[in-house]
JSON list of C-alpha atoms in Angstrom, two decimals:
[
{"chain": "A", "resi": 1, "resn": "UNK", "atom": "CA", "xyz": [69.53, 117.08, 111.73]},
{"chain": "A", "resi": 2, "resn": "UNK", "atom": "CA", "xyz": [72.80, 115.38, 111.65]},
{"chain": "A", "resi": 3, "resn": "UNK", "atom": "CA", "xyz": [73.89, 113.69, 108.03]},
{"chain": "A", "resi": 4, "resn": "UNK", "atom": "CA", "xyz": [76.30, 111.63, 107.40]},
{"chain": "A", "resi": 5, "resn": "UNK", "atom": "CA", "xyz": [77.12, 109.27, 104.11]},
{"chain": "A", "resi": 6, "resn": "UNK", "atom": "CA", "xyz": [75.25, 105.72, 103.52]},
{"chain": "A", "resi": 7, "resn": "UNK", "atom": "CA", "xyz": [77.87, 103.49, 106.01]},
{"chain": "A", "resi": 8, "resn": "UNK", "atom": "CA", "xyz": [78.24, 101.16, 102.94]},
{"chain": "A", "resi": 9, "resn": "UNK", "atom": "CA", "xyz": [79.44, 104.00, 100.69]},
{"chain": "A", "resi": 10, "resn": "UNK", "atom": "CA", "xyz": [82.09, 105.16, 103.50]},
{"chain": "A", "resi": 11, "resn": "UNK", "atom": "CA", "xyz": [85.44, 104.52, 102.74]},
{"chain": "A", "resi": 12, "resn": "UNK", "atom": "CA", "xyz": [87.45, 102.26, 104.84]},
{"chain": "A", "resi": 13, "resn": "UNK", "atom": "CA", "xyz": [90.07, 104.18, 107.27]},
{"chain": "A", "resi": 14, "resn": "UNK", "atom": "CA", "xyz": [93.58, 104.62, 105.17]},
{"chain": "A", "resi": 15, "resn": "UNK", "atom": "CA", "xyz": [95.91, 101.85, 106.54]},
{"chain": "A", "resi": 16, "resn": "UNK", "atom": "CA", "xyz": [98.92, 102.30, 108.95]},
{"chain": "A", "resi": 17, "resn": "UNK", "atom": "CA", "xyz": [102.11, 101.11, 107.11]},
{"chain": "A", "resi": 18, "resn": "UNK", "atom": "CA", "xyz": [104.61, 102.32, 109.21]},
{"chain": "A", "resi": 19, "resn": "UNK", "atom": "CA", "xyz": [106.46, 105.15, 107.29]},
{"chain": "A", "resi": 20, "resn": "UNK", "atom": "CA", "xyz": [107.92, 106.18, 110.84]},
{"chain": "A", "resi": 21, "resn": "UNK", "atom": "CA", "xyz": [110.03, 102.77, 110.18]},
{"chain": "A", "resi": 22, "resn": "UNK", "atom": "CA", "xyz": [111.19, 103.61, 107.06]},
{"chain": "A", "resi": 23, "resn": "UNK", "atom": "CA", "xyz": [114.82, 104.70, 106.92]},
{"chain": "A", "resi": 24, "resn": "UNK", "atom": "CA", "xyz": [115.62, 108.74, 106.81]},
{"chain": "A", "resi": 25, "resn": "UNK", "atom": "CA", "xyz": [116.89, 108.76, 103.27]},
{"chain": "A", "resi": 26, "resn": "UNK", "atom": "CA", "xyz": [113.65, 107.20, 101.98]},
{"chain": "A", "resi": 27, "resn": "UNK", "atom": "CA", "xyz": [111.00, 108.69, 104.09]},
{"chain": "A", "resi": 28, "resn": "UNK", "atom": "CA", "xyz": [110.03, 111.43, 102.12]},
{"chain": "A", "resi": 29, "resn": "UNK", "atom": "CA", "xyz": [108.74, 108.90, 99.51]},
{"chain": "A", "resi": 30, "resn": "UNK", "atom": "CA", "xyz": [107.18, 107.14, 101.86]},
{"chain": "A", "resi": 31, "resn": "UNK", "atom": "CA", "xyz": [105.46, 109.78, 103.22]},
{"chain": "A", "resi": 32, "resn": "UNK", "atom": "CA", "xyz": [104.13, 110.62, 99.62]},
{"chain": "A", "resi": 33, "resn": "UNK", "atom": "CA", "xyz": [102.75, 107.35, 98.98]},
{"chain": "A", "resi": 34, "resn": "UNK", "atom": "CA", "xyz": [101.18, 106.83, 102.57]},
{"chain": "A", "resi": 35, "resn": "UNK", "atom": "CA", "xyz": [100.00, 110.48, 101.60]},
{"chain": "A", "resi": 36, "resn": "UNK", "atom": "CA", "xyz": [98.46, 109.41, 98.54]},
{"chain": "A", "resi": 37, "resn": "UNK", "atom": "CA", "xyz": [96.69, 106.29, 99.95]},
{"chain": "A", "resi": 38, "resn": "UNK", "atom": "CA", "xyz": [95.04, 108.45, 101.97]},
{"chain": "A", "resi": 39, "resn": "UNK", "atom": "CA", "xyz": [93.93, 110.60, 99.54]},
{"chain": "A", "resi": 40, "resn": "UNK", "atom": "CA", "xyz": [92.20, 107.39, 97.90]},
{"chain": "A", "resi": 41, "resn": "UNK", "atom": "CA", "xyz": [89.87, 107.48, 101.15]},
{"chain": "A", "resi": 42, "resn": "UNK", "atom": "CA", "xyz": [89.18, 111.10, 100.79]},
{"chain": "A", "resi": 43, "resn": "UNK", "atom": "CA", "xyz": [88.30, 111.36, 97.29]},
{"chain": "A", "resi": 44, "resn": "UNK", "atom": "CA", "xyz": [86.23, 108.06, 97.24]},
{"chain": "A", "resi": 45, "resn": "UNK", "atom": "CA", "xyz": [84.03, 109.27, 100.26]},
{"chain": "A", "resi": 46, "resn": "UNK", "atom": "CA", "xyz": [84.16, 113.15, 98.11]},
{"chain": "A", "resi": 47, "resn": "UNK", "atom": "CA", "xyz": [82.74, 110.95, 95.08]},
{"chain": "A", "resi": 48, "resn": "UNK", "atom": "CA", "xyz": [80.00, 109.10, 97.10]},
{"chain": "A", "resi": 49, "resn": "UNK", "atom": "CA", "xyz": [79.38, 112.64, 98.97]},
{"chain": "A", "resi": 50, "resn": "UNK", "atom": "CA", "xyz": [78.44, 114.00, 95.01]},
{"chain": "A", "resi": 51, "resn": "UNK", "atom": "CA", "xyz": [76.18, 111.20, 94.77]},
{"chain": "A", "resi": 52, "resn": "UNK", "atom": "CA", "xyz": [74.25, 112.04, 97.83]},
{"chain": "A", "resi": 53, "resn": "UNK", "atom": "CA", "xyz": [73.93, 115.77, 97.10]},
{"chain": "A", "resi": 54, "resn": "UNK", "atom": "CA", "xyz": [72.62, 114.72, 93.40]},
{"chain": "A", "resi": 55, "resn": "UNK", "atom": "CA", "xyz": [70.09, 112.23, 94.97]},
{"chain": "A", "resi": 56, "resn": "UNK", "atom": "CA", "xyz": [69.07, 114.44, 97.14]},
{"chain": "A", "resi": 57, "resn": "UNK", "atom": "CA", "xyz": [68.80, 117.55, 94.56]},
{"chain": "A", "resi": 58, "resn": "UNK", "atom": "CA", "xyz": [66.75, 115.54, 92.52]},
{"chain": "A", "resi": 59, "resn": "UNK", "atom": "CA", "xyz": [64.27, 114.05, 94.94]},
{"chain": "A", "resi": 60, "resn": "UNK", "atom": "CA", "xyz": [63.09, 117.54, 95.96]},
{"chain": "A", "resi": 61, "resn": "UNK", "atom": "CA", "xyz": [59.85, 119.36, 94.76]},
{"chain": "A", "resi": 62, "resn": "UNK", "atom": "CA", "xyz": [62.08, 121.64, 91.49]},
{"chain": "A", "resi": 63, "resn": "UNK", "atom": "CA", "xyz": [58.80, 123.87, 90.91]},
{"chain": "A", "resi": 64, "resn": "UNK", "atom": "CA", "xyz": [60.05, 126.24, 87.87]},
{"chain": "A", "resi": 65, "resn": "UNK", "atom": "CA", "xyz": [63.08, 124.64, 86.69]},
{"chain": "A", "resi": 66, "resn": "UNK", "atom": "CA", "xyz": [64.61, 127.90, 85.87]},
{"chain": "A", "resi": 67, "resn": "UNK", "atom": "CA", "xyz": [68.45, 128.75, 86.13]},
{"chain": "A", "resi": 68, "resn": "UNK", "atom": "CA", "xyz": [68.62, 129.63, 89.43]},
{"chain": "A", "resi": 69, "resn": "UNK", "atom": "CA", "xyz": [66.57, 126.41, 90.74]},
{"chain": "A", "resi": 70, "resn": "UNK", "atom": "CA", "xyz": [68.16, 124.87, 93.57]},
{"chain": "A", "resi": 71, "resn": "UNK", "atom": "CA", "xyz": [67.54, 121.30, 92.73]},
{"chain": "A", "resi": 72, "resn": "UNK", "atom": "CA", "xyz": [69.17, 122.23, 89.24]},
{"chain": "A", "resi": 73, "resn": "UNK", "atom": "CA", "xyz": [72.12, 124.07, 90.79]},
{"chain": "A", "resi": 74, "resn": "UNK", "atom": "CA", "xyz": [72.57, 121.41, 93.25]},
{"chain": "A", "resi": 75, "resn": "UNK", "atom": "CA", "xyz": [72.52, 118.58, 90.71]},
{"chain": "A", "resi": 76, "resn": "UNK", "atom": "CA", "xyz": [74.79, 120.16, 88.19]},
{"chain": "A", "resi": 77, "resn": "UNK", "atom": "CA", "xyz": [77.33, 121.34, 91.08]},
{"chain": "A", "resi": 78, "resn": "UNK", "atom": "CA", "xyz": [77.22, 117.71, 91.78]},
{"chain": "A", "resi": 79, "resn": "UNK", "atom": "CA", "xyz": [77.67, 116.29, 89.10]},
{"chain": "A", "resi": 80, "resn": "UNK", "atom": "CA", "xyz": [81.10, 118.55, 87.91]},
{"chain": "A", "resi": 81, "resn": "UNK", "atom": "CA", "xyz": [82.57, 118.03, 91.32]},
{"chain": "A", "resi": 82, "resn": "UNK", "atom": "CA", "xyz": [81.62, 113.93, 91.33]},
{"chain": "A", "resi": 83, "resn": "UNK", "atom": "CA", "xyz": [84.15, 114.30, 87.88]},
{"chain": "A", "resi": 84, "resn": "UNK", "atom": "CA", "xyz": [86.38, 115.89, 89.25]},
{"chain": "A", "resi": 85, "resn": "UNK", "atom": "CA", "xyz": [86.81, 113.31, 92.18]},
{"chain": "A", "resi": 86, "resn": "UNK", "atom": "CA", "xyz": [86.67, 110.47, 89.83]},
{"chain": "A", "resi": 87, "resn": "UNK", "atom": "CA", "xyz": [89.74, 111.88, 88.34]},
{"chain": "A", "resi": 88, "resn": "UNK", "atom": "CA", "xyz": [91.84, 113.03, 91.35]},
{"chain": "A", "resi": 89, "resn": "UNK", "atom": "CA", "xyz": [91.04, 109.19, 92.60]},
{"chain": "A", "resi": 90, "resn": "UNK", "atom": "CA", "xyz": [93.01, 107.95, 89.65]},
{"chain": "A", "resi": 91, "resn": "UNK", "atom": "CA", "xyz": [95.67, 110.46, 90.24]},
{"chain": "A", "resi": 92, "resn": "UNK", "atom": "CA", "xyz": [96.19, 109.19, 93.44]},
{"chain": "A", "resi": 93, "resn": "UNK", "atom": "CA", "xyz": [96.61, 105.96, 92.19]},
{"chain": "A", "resi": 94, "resn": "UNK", "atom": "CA", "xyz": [99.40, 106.77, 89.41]},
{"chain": "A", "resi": 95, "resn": "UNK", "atom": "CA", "xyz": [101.22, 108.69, 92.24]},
{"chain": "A", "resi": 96, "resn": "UNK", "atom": "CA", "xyz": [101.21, 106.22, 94.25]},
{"chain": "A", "resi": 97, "resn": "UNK", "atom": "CA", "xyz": [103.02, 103.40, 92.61]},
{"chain": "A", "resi": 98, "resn": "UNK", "atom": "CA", "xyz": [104.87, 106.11, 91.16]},
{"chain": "A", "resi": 99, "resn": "UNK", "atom": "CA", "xyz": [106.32, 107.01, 93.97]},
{"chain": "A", "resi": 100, "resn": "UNK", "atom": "CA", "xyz": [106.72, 103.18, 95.52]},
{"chain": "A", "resi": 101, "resn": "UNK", "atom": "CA", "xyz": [109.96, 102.66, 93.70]},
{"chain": "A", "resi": 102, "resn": "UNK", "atom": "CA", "xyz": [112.37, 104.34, 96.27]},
{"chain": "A", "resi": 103, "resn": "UNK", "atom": "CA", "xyz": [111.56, 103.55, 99.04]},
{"chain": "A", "resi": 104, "resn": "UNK", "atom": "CA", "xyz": [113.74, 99.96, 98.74]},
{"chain": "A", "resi": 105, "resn": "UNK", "atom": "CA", "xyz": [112.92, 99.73, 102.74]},
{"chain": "A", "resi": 106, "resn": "UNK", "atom": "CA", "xyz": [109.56, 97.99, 101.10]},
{"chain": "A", "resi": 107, "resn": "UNK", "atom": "CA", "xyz": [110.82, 95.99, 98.12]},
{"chain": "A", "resi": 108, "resn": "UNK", "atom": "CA", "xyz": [108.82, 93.03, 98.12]},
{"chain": "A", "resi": 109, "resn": "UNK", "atom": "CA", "xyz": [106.12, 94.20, 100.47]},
{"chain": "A", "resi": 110, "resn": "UNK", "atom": "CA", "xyz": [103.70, 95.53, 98.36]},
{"chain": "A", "resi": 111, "resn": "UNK", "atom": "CA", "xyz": [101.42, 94.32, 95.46]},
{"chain": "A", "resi": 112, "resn": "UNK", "atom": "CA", "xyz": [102.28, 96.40, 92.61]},
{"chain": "A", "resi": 113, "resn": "UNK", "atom": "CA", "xyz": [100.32, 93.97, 90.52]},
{"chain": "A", "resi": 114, "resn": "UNK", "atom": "CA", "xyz": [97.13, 94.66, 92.23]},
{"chain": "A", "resi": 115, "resn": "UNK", "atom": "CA", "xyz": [98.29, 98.70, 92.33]},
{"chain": "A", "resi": 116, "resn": "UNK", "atom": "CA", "xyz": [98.37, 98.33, 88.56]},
{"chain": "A", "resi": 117, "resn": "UNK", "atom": "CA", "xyz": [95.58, 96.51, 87.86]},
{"chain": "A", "resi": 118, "resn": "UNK", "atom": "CA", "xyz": [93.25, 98.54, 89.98]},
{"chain": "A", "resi": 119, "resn": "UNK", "atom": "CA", "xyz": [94.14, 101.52, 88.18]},
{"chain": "A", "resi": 120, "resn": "UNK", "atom": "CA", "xyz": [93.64, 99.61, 84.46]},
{"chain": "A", "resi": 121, "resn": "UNK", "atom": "CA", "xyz": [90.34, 98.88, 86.06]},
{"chain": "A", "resi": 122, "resn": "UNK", "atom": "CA", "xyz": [89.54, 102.64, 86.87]},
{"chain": "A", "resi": 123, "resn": "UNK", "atom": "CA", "xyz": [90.56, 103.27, 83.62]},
{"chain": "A", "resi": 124, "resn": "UNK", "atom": "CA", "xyz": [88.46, 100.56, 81.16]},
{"chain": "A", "resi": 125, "resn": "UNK", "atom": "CA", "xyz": [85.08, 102.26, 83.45]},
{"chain": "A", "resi": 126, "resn": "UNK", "atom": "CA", "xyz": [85.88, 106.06, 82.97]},
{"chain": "A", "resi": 127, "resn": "UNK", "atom": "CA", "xyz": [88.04, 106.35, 80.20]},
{"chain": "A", "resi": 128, "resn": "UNK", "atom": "CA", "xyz": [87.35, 110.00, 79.10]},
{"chain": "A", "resi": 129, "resn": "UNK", "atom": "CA", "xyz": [87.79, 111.02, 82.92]},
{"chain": "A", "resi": 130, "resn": "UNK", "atom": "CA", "xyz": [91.11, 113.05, 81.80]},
{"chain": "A", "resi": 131, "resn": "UNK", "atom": "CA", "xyz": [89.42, 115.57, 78.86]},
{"chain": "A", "resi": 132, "resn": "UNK", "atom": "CA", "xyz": [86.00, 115.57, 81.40]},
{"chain": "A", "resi": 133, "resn": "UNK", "atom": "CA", "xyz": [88.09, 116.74, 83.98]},
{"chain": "A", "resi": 134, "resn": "UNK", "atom": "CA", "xyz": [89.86, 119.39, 82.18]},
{"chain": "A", "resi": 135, "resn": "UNK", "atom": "CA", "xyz": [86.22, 120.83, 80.75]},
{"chain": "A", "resi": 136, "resn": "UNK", "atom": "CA", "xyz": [84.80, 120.82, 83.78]},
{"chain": "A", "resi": 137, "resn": "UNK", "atom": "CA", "xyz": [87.96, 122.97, 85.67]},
{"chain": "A", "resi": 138, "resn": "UNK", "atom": "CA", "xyz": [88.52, 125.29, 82.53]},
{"chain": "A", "resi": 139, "resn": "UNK", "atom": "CA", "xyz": [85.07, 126.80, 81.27]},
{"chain": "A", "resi": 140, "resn": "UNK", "atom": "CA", "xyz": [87.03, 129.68, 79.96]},
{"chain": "A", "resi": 141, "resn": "UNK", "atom": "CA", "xyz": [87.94, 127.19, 76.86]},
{"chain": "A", "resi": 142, "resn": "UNK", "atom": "CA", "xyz": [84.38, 127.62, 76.07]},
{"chain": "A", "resi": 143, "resn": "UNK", "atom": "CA", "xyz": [84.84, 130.69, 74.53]},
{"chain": "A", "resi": 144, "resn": "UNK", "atom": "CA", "xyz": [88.15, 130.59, 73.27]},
{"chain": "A", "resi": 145, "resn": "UNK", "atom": "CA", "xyz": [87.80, 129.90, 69.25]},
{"chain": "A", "resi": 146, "resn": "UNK", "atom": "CA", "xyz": [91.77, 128.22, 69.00]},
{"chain": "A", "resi": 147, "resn": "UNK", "atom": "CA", "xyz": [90.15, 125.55, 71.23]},
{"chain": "A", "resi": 148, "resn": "UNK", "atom": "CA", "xyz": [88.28, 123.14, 69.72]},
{"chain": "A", "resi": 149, "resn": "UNK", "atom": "CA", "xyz": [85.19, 122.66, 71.99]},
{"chain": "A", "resi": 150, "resn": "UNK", "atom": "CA", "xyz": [83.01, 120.63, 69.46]},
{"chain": "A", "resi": 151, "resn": "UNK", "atom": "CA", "xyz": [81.72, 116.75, 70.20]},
{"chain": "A", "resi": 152, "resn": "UNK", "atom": "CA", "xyz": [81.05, 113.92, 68.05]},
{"chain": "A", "resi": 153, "resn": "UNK", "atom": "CA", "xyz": [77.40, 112.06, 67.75]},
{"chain": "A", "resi": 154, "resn": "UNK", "atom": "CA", "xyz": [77.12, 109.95, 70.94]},
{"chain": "A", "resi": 155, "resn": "UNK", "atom": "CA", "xyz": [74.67, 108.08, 72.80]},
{"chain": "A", "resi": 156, "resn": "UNK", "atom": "CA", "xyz": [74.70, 107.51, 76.63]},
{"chain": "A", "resi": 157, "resn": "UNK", "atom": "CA", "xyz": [72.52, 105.89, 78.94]},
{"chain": "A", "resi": 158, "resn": "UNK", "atom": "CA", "xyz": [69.48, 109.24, 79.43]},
{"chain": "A", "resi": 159, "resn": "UNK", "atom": "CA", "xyz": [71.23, 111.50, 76.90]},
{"chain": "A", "resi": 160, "resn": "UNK", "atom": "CA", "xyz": [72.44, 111.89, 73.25]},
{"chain": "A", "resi": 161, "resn": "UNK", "atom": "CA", "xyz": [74.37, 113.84, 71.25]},
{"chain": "A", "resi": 162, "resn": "UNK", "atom": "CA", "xyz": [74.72, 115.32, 67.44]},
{"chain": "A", "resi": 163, "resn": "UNK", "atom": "CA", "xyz": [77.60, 115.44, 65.50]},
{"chain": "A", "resi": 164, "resn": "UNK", "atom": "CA", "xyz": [79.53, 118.82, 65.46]},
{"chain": "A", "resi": 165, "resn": "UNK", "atom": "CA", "xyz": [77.86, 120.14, 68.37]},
{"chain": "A", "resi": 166, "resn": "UNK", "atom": "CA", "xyz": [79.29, 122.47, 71.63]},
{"chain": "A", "resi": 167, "resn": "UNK", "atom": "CA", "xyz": [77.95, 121.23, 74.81]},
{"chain": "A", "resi": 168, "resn": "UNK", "atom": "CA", "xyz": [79.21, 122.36, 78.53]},
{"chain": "A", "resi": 169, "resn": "UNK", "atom": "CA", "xyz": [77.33, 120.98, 81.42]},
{"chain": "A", "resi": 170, "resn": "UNK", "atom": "CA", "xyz": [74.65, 118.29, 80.52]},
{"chain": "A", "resi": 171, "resn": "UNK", "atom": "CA", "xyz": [73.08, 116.16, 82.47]},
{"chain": "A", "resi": 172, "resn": "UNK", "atom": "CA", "xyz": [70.71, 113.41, 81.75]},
{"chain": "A", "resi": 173, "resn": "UNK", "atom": "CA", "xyz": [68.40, 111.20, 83.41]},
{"chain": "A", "resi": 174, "resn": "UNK", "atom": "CA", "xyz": [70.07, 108.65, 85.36]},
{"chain": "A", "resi": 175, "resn": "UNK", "atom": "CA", "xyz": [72.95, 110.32, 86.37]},
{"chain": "A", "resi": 176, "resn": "UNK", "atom": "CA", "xyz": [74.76, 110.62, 83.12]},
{"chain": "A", "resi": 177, "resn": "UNK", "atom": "CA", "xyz": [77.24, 113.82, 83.06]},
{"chain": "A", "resi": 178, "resn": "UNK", "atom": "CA", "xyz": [78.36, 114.38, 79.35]},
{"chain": "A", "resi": 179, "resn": "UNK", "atom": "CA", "xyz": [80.22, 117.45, 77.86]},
{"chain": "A", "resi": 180, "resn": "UNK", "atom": "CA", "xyz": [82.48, 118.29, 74.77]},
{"chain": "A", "resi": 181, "resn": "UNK", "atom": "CA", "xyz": [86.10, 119.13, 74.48]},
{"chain": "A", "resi": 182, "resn": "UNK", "atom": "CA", "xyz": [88.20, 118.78, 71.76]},
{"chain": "A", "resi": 183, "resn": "UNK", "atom": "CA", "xyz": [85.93, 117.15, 68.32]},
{"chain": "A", "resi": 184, "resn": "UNK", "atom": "CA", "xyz": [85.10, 114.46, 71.39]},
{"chain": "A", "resi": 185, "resn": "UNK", "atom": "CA", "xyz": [82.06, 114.02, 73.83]},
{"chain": "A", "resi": 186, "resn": "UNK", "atom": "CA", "xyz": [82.75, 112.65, 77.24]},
{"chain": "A", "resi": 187, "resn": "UNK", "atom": "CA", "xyz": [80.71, 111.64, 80.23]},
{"chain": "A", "resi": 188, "resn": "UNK", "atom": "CA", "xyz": [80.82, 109.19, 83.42]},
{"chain": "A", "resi": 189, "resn": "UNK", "atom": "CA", "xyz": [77.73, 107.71, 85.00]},
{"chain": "A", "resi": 190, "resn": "UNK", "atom": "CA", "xyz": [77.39, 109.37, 88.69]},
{"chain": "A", "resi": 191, "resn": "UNK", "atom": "CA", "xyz": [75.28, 106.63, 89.79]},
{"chain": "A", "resi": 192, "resn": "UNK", "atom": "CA", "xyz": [75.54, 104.03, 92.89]},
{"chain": "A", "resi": 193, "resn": "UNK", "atom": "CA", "xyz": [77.20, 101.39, 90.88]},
{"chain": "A", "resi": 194, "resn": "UNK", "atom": "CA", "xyz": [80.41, 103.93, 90.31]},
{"chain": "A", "resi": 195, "resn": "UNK", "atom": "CA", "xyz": [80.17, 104.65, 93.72]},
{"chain": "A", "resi": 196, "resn": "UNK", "atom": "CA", "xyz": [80.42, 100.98, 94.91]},
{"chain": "A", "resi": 197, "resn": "UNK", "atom": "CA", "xyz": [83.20, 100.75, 92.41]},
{"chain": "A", "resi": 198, "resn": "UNK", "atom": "CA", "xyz": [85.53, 103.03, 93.45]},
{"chain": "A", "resi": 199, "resn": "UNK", "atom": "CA", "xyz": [84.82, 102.50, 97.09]},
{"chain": "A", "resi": 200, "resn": "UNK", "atom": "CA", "xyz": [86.23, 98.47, 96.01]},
{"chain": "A", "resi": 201, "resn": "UNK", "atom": "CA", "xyz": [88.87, 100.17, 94.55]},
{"chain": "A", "resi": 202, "resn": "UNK", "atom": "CA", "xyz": [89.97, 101.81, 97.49]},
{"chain": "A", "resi": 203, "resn": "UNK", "atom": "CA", "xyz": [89.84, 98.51, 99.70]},
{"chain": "A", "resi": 204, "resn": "UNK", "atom": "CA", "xyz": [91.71, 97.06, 97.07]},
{"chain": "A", "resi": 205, "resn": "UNK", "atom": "CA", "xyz": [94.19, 99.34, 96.78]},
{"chain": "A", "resi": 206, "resn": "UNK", "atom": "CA", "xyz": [94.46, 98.86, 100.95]},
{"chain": "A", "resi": 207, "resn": "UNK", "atom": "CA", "xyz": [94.58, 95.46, 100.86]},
{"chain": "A", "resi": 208, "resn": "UNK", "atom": "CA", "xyz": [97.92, 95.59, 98.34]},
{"chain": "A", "resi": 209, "resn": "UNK", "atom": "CA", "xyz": [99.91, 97.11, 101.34]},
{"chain": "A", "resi": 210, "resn": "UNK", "atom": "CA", "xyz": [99.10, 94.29, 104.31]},
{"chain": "A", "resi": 211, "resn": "UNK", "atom": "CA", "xyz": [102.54, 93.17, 104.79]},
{"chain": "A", "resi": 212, "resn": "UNK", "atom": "CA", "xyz": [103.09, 96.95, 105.52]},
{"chain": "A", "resi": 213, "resn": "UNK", "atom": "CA", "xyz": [99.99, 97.03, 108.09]},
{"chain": "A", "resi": 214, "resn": "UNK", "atom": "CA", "xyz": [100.78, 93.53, 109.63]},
{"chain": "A", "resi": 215, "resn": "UNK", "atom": "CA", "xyz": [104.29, 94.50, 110.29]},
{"chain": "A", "resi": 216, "resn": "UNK", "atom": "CA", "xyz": [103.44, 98.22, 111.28]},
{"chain": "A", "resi": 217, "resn": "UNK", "atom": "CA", "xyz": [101.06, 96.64, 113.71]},
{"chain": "A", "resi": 218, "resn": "UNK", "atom": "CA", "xyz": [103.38, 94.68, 114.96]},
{"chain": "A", "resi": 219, "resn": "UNK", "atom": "CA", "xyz": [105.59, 97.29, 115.91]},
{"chain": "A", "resi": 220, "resn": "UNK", "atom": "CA", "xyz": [103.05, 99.29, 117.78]},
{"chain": "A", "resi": 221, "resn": "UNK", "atom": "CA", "xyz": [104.44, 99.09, 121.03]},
{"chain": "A", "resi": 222, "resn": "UNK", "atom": "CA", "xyz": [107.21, 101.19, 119.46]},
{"chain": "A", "resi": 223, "resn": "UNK", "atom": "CA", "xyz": [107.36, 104.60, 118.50]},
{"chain": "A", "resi": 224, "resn": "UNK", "atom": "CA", "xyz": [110.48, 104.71, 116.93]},
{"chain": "A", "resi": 225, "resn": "UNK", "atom": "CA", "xyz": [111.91, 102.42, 114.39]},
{"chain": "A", "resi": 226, "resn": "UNK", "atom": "CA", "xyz": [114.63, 99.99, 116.65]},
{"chain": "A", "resi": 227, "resn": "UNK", "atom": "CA", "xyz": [117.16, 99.85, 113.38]},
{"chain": "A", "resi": 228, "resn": "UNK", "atom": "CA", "xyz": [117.66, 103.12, 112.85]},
{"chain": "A", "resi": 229, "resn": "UNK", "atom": "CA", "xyz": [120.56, 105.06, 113.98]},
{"chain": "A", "resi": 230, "resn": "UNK", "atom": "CA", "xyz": [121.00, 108.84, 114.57]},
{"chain": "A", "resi": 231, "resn": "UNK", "atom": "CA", "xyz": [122.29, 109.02, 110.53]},
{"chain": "A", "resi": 232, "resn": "UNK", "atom": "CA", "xyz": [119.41, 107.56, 109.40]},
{"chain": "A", "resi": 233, "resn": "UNK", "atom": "CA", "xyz": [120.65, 104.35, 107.86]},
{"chain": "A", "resi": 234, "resn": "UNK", "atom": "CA", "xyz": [119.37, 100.97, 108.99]},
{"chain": "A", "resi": 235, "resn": "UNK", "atom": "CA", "xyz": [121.39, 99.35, 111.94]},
{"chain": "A", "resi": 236, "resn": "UNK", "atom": "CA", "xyz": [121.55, 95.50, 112.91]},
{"chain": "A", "resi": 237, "resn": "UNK", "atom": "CA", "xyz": [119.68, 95.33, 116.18]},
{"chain": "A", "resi": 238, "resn": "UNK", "atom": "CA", "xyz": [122.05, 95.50, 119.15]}
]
């Protein structure tokens, strides 16, 4: 049986914005931003792809909930990799309009407002996405005793927590993924909503470079970029 993800939780195709236009001397940058636009598609469909593995996990039979359980496995596995793509999402973002400064060939032509506030967005919803993500990709620290691994008291939506208490790894009801690193206790929600979220995010994010894909389109017909000479700089057209 084929599967495929929800067609509303698919991420919309990454944009063409021309980067074989760009001039020589700035297209590596451009290549690293187009590169990390794309990488907003992949990680938002990898996010909504956790989702369906923990929704599917949990509406199997579990029978003896033990450690080896499938639907347990499943779920957790999940739930570490859905925080993990959270995170790479929003380092996508940063490198993006990191990167957007030079490549002058685009001044004006993209919404670095929208850039910006798309990742403040991302950032208000999952704010301890950072310390989750390094829990979840260094378990070693776990048993390290120069690390402090501790939480503080916390309640979340299907799960709370003590004060002074090691955690790696919990999962509540609801979709709630919460661990402890460092005196603090983290979590994100995998759960439709953040789904739908960062899926908007993503069209958003598309929608800043327009001017890019309306003039790329434009220039279909063409495979090279008319203004550019052998040297790489911009030429006036002949």
């Amino acid at each position: 049986m084929a599967m495929d993800l929800h067609p509303d939780l698919k991420a919309p195709w990454v944009p063409d914005i021309g980067v074989r236009f760009v001039p020589k001397a700035e297209k590596q940058a451009a290549e690293a931003f187009y590169h990390n636009l794309y990488e907003l598609q992949k990680w938002s469909d990898d996010f909504a792809s956790s989702l369906a593995l923990y929704d599917f996990a949990r509406s199997q039979p579990h029978g003896d909930f033990g450690p080896t359980n499938l639907m347990r496995r499943w779920s957790m596995m999940a739930a570490r990799n859905g925080g993990l793509a959270l995170r790479n999402f929003c380092q996508c973002l940063a490198a993006a309009r990191g990167v957007v400064g030079k490549v002058p060939f685009w001044e004006g032509k993209i919404d670095l407002k929208a850039l910006k506030s798309i990742e403040a967005e991302f950032r208000d919803r999952f704010p301890d996405i950072d310390k989750l993500r390094h829990a979840v990709a260094h378990p070693e620290f776990y048993a390290n005793p120069s690390i402090d691994m501790t939480g503080a008291p916390k309640d979340m939506p299907g799960i709370s927590f003590g004060a002074n208490i090691t955690v790696q790894d919990a999962l509540g009801l609801g979709g709630t993924y919460a661990t402890t690193i460092n005196g603090m206790t983290v979590h994100y929600q995998l759960t439709i909503e953040s789904a739908q979220l960062i899926l908007d995010l993503a069209r958003r994010a598309y929608a800043a470079v327009n001017q890019l894909t309306q003039e790329a389109a434009g220039n279909s017909d063409t495979s090279e970029c008319p203004y550019e000479g052998d040297d790489g700089e911009v030429t006036s057209e002949a």
